[in-house]
Coordinates of C-alpha atoms in Angstrom, one line a residue:
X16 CA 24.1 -13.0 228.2
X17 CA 26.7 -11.0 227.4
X18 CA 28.9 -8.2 228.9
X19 CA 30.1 -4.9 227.1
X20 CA 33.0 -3.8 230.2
X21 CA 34.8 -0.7 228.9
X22 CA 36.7 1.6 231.1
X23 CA 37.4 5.6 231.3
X24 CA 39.3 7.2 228.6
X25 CA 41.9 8.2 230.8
X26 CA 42.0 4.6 232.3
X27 CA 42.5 2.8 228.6
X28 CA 46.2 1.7 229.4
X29 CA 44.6 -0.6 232.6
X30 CA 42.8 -2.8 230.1
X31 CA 45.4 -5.5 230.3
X32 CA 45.0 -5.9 233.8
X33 CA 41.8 -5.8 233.5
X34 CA 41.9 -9.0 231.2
X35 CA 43.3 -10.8 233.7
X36 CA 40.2 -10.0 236.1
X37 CA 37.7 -10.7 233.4
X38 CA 39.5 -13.9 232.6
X39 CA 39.0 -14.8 236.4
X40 CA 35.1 -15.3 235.6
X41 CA 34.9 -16.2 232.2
X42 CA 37.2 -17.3 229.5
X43 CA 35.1 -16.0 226.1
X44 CA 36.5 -12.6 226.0
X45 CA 36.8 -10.3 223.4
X46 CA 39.2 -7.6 223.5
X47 CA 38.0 -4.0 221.9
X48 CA 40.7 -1.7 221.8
X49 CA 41.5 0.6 223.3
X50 CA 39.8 0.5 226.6
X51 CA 36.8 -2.5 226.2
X52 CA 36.2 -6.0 226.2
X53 CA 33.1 -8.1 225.6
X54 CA 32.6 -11.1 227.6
X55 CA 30.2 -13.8 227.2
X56 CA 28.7 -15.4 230.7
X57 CA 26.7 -18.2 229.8
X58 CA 28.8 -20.6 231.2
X59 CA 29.9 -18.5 234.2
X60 CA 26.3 -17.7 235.4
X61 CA 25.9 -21.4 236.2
X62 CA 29.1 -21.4 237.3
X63 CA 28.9 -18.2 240.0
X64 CA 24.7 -18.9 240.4
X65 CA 24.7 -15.1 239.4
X66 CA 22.7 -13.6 236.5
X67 CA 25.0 -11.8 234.1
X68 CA 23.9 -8.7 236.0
X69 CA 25.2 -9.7 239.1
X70 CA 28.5 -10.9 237.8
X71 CA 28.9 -7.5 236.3
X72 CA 28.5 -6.2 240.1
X73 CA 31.0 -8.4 241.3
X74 CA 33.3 -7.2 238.1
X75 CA 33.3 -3.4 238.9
X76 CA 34.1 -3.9 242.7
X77 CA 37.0 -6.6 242.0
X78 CA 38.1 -3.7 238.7
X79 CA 38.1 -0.5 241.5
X80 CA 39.6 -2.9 244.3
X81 CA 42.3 -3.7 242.0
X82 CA 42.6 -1.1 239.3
X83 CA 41.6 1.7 241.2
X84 CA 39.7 2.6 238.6
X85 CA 36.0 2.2 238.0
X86 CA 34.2 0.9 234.7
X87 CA 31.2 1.0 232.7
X88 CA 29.0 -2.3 232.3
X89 CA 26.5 -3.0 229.2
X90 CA 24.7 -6.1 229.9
X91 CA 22.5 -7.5 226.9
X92 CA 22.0 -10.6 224.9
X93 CA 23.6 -9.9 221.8
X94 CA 27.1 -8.0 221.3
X95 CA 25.5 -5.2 219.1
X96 CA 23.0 -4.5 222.2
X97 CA 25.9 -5.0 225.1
X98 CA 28.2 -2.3 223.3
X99 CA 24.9 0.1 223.0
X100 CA 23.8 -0.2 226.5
X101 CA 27.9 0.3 227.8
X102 CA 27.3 3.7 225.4
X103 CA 24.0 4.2 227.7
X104 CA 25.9 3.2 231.4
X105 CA 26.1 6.1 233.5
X106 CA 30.7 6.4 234.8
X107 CA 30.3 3.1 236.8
X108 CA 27.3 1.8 236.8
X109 CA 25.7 -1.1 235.2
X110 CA 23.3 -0.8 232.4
X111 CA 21.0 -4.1 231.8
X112 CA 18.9 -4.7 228.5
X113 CA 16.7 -7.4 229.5
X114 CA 16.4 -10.3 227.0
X115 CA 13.0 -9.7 226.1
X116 CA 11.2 -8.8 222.6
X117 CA 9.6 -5.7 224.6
X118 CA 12.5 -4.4 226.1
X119 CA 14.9 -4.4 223.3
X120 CA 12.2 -2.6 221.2
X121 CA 11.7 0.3 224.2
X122 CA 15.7 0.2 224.2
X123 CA 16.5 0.8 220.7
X124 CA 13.4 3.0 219.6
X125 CA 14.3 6.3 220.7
X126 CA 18.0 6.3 219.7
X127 CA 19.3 8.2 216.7
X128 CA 19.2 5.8 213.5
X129 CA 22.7 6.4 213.1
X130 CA 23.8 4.9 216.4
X131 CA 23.2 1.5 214.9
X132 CA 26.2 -0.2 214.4
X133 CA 27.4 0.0 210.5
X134 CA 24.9 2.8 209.6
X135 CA 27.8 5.4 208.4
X136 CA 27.2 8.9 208.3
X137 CA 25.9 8.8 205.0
X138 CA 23.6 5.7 205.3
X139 CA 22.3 7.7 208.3
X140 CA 21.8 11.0 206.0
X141 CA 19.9 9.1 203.5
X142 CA 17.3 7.7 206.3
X143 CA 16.8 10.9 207.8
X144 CA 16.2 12.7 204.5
X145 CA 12.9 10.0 204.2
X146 CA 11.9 10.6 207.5
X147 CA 13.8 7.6 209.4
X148 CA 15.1 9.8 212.1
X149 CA 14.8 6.8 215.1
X150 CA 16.0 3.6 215.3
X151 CA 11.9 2.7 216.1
X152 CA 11.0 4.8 212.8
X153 CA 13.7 2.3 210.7
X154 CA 12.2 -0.7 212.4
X155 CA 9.1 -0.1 211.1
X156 CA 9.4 -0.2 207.7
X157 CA 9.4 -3.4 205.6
X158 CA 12.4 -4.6 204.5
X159 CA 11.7 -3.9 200.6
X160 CA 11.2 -0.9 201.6
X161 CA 15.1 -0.1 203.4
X162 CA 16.8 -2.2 200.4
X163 CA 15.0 0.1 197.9
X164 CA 16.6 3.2 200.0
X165 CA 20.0 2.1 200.8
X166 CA 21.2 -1.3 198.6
X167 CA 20.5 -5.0 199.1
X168 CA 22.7 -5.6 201.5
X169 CA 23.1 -2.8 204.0
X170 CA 19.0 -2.4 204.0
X171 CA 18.8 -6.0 205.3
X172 CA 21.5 -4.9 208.2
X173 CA 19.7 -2.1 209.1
X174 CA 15.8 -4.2 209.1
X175 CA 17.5 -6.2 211.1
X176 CA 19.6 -4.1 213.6
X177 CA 17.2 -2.2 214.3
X178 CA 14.9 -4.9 215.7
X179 CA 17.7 -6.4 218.1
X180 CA 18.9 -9.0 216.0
X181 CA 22.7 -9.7 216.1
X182 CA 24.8 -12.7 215.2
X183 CA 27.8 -11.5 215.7
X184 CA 29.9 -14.1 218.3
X185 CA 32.2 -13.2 221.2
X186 CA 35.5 -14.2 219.3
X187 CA 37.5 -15.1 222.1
X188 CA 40.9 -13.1 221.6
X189 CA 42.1 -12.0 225.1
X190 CA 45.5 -14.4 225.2
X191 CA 46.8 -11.7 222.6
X192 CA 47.6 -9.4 225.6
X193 CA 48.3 -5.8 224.7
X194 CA 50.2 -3.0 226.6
X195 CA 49.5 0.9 225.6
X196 CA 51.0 4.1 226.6
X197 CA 49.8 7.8 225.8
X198 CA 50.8 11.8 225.9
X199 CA 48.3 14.1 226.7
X200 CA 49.3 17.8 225.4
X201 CA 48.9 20.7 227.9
X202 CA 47.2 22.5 224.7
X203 CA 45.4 21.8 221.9
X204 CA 48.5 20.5 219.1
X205 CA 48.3 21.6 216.0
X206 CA 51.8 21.2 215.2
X207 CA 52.7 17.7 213.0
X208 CA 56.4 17.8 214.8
X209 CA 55.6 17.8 218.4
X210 CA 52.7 15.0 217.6
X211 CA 55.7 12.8 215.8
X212 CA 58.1 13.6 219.1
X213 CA 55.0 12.3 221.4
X214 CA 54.8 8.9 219.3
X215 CA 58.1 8.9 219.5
X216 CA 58.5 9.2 223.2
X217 CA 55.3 6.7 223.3
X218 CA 57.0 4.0 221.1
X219 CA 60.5 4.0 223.3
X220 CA 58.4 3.2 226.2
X221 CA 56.7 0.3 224.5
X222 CA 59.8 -1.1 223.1
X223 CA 61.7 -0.9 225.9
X224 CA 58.5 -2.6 228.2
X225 CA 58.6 -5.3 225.7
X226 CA 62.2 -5.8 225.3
X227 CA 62.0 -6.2 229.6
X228 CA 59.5 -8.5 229.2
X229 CA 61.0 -10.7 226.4
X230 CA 57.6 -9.6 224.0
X231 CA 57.3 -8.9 220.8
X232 CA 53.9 -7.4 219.3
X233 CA 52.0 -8.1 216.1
X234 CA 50.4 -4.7 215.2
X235 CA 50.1 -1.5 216.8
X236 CA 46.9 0.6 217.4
X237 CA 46.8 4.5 217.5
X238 CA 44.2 6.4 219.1
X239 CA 44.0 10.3 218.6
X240 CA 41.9 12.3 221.1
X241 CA 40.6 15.8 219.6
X242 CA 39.7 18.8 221.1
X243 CA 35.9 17.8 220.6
X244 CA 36.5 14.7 222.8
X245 CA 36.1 12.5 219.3
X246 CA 38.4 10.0 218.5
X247 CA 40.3 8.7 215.7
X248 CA 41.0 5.0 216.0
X249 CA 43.5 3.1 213.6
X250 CA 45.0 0.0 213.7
X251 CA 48.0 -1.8 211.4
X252 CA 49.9 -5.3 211.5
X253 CA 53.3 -5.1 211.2
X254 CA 55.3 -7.1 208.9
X255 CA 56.7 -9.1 211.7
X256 CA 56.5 -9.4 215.3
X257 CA 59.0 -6.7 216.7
X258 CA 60.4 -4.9 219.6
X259 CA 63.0 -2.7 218.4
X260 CA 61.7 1.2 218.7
X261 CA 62.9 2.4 215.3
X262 CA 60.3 -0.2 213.8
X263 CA 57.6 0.2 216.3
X264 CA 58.0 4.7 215.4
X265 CA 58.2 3.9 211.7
X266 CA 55.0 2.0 211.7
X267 CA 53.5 4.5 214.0
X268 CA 54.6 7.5 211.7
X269 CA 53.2 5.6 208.9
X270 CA 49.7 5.8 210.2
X271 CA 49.5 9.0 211.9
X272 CA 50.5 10.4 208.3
X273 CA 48.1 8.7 206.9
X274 CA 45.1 10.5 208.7
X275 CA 46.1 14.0 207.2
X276 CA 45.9 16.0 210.8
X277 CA 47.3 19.0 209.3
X278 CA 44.4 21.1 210.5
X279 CA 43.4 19.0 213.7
X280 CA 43.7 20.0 217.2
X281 CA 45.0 17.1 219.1
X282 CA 44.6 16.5 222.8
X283 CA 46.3 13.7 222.7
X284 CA 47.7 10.3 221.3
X285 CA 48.2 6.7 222.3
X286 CA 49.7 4.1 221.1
X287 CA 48.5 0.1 221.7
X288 CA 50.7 -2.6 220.7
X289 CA 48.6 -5.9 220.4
X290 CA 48.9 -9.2 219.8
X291 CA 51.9 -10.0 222.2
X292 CA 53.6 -13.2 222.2
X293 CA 56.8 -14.3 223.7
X294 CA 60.5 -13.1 221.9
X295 CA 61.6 -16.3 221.0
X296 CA 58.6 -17.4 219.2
X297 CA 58.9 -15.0 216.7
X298 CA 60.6 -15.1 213.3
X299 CA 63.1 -12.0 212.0
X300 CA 63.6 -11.3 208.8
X301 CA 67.6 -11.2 208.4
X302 CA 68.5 -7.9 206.7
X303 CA 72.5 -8.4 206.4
X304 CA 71.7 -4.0 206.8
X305 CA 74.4 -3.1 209.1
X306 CA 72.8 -0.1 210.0
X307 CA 69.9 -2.3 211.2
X308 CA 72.2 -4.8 213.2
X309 CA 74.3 -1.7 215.0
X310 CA 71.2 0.2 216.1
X311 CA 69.6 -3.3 217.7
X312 CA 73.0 -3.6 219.7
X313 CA 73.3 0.4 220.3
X314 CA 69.3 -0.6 222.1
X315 CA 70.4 -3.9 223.4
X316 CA 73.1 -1.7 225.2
X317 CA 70.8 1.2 226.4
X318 CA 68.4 -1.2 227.9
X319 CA 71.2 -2.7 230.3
X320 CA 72.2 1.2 231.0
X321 CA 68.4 2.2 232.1
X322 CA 67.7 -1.0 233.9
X323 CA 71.0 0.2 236.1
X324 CA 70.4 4.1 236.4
X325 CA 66.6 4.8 235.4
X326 CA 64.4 5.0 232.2
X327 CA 65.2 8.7 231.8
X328 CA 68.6 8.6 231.7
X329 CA 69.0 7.7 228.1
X330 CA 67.2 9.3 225.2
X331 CA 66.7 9.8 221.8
X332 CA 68.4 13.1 220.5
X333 CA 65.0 14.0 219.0
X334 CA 63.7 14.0 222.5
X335 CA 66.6 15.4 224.1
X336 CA 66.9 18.4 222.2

């Protein structure tokens, strides 16, 4: 069986810790940024002589005991199922999809065709327009019939998905630990600048946790919250494993231009650098840029000064102003 865990939106920078807890019971986990995991418990159910259920009990006390913090469970057989049911949980419960033809069928049947993973909102349009409201209405049509209506490929996805079938693996991934921070604005922000001086702030704090830590990451997620509680999730390798701030805002920049938010009303925006491995396994790229060389000793040296007198006492002029 497996386990869909994802926490609260405001508890999203937690989900490292929260690896480590997972990791505790099974080693096959999945990390889904920014605040999820899946885990697979086959192994650990003989291991415990708990059904996956159970463990996912023992998982949200030992995630409030030490988190403080509580979490949603979706327990299923299949990934695709697990994810659906977390959607389903009630804020901290456990929601189990029993692996059984029947059940799956009663699960999925009355959910909007479009809340089947990979049905886009335009796949979902073209269903509707035919009468395929419900997942239940897409499963019961033959799969000639879905192909005709939406392509080759994609109509097989759907026939399928729709009857429960997933074979999609947990991709173990969690040893690429992660850390995130975020800003929440006191109003809706509209205005491009102040969202650049959050990710700003955001990205000192991550370098600077790094650089503490001796890390460097591989790519950098942003999450922007809207005033519609939607999300915009996007995620970007850099060019090399790095710490130094200037690179981690640079990339940052780079894809919160890209969404074109010139019109959106943000409630806020985090940042996720992933795929964390130790400083001095990572290669640089030697510039000879003197620019490039002075501002990594000017951070070197501001590090030492806010490990002596605090985090706040040095800042960007951007920030300070």
């Amino acid at each position: 069986m497996i386990l869909c865990v994802r926490l609260p939106r405001d508890a999203e920078p937690a989900l490292p810790a929260l690896l480590g807890l997972i990791e505790d019971i099974s080693p096959v986990v999945q990390v889904l940024p920014p605040g999820a995991a899946l885990v697979d418990v086959r192994g650990a159910e003989r291991y415990f002589g708990l059904d996956a259920a159970g463990i996912a009990a023992v998982l949200r006390v030992r995630a409030l005991a030490h988190l403080g913090t509580g979490c949603v469970i979706g327990v299923a057989a299949t990934p695709m199922l697990a994810r659906m049911a977390a959607d389903r949980a009630a804020p901290g419960t456990t929601y189990v999809v029993p692996d059984d033809e029947r059940a799956v069928e009663r699960f999925l049947a009355p959910g909007p065709v479009g809340a089947l993973p990979g049905v886009g909102t335009a796949t979902a349009r073209t269903l509707r327009s035919y009468g395929l409201d419900t997942i239940g209405a897409a499963a019961a049509v033959p799969l000639s019939t879905l192909q005709r209506l939406v392509g080759v490929r994609l109509g097989r996805e759907v026939y399928e998905k729709a009857r429960g079938v997933d074979r999609t693996p947990v991709v173990p991934n969690a040893a690429a630990r992660s850390i995130a921070a975020e800003r929440t604005f006191p109003l809706d922000e509209l205005h491009q600048e102040r969202q650049r001086r959050a990710l700003l702030s955001i990205t000192e704090e991550l370098g600077a946790g790094m650089r503490g830590a001796g890390q460097v990451c591989g790519a950098l997620t942003l999450t922007v919250r809207y005033a519609d509680r939607s999300t915009t999730v996007r995620t970007r390798a850099l060019r090399e494993p790095t710490a130094h701030s200037a690179a981690l805002a640079g990339a940052v920049y780079r894809i919160h231009g890209s969404l074109g938010l010139q019109r959106a009303r943000v409630r806020a925006l985090s940042v996720r650098a992933e795929g964390l491995i130790p400083a001095d396994r990572a290669a640089r790229q030697l510039t000879f840029d003197p620019a490039d060389e002075r501002a990594r000793r000017i951070e070197a040296v501001a590090d030492l000064v806010r490990a002596k007198f605090g985090a706040g006492v040095l800042l960007p002029g951007s920030l300070a102003a």
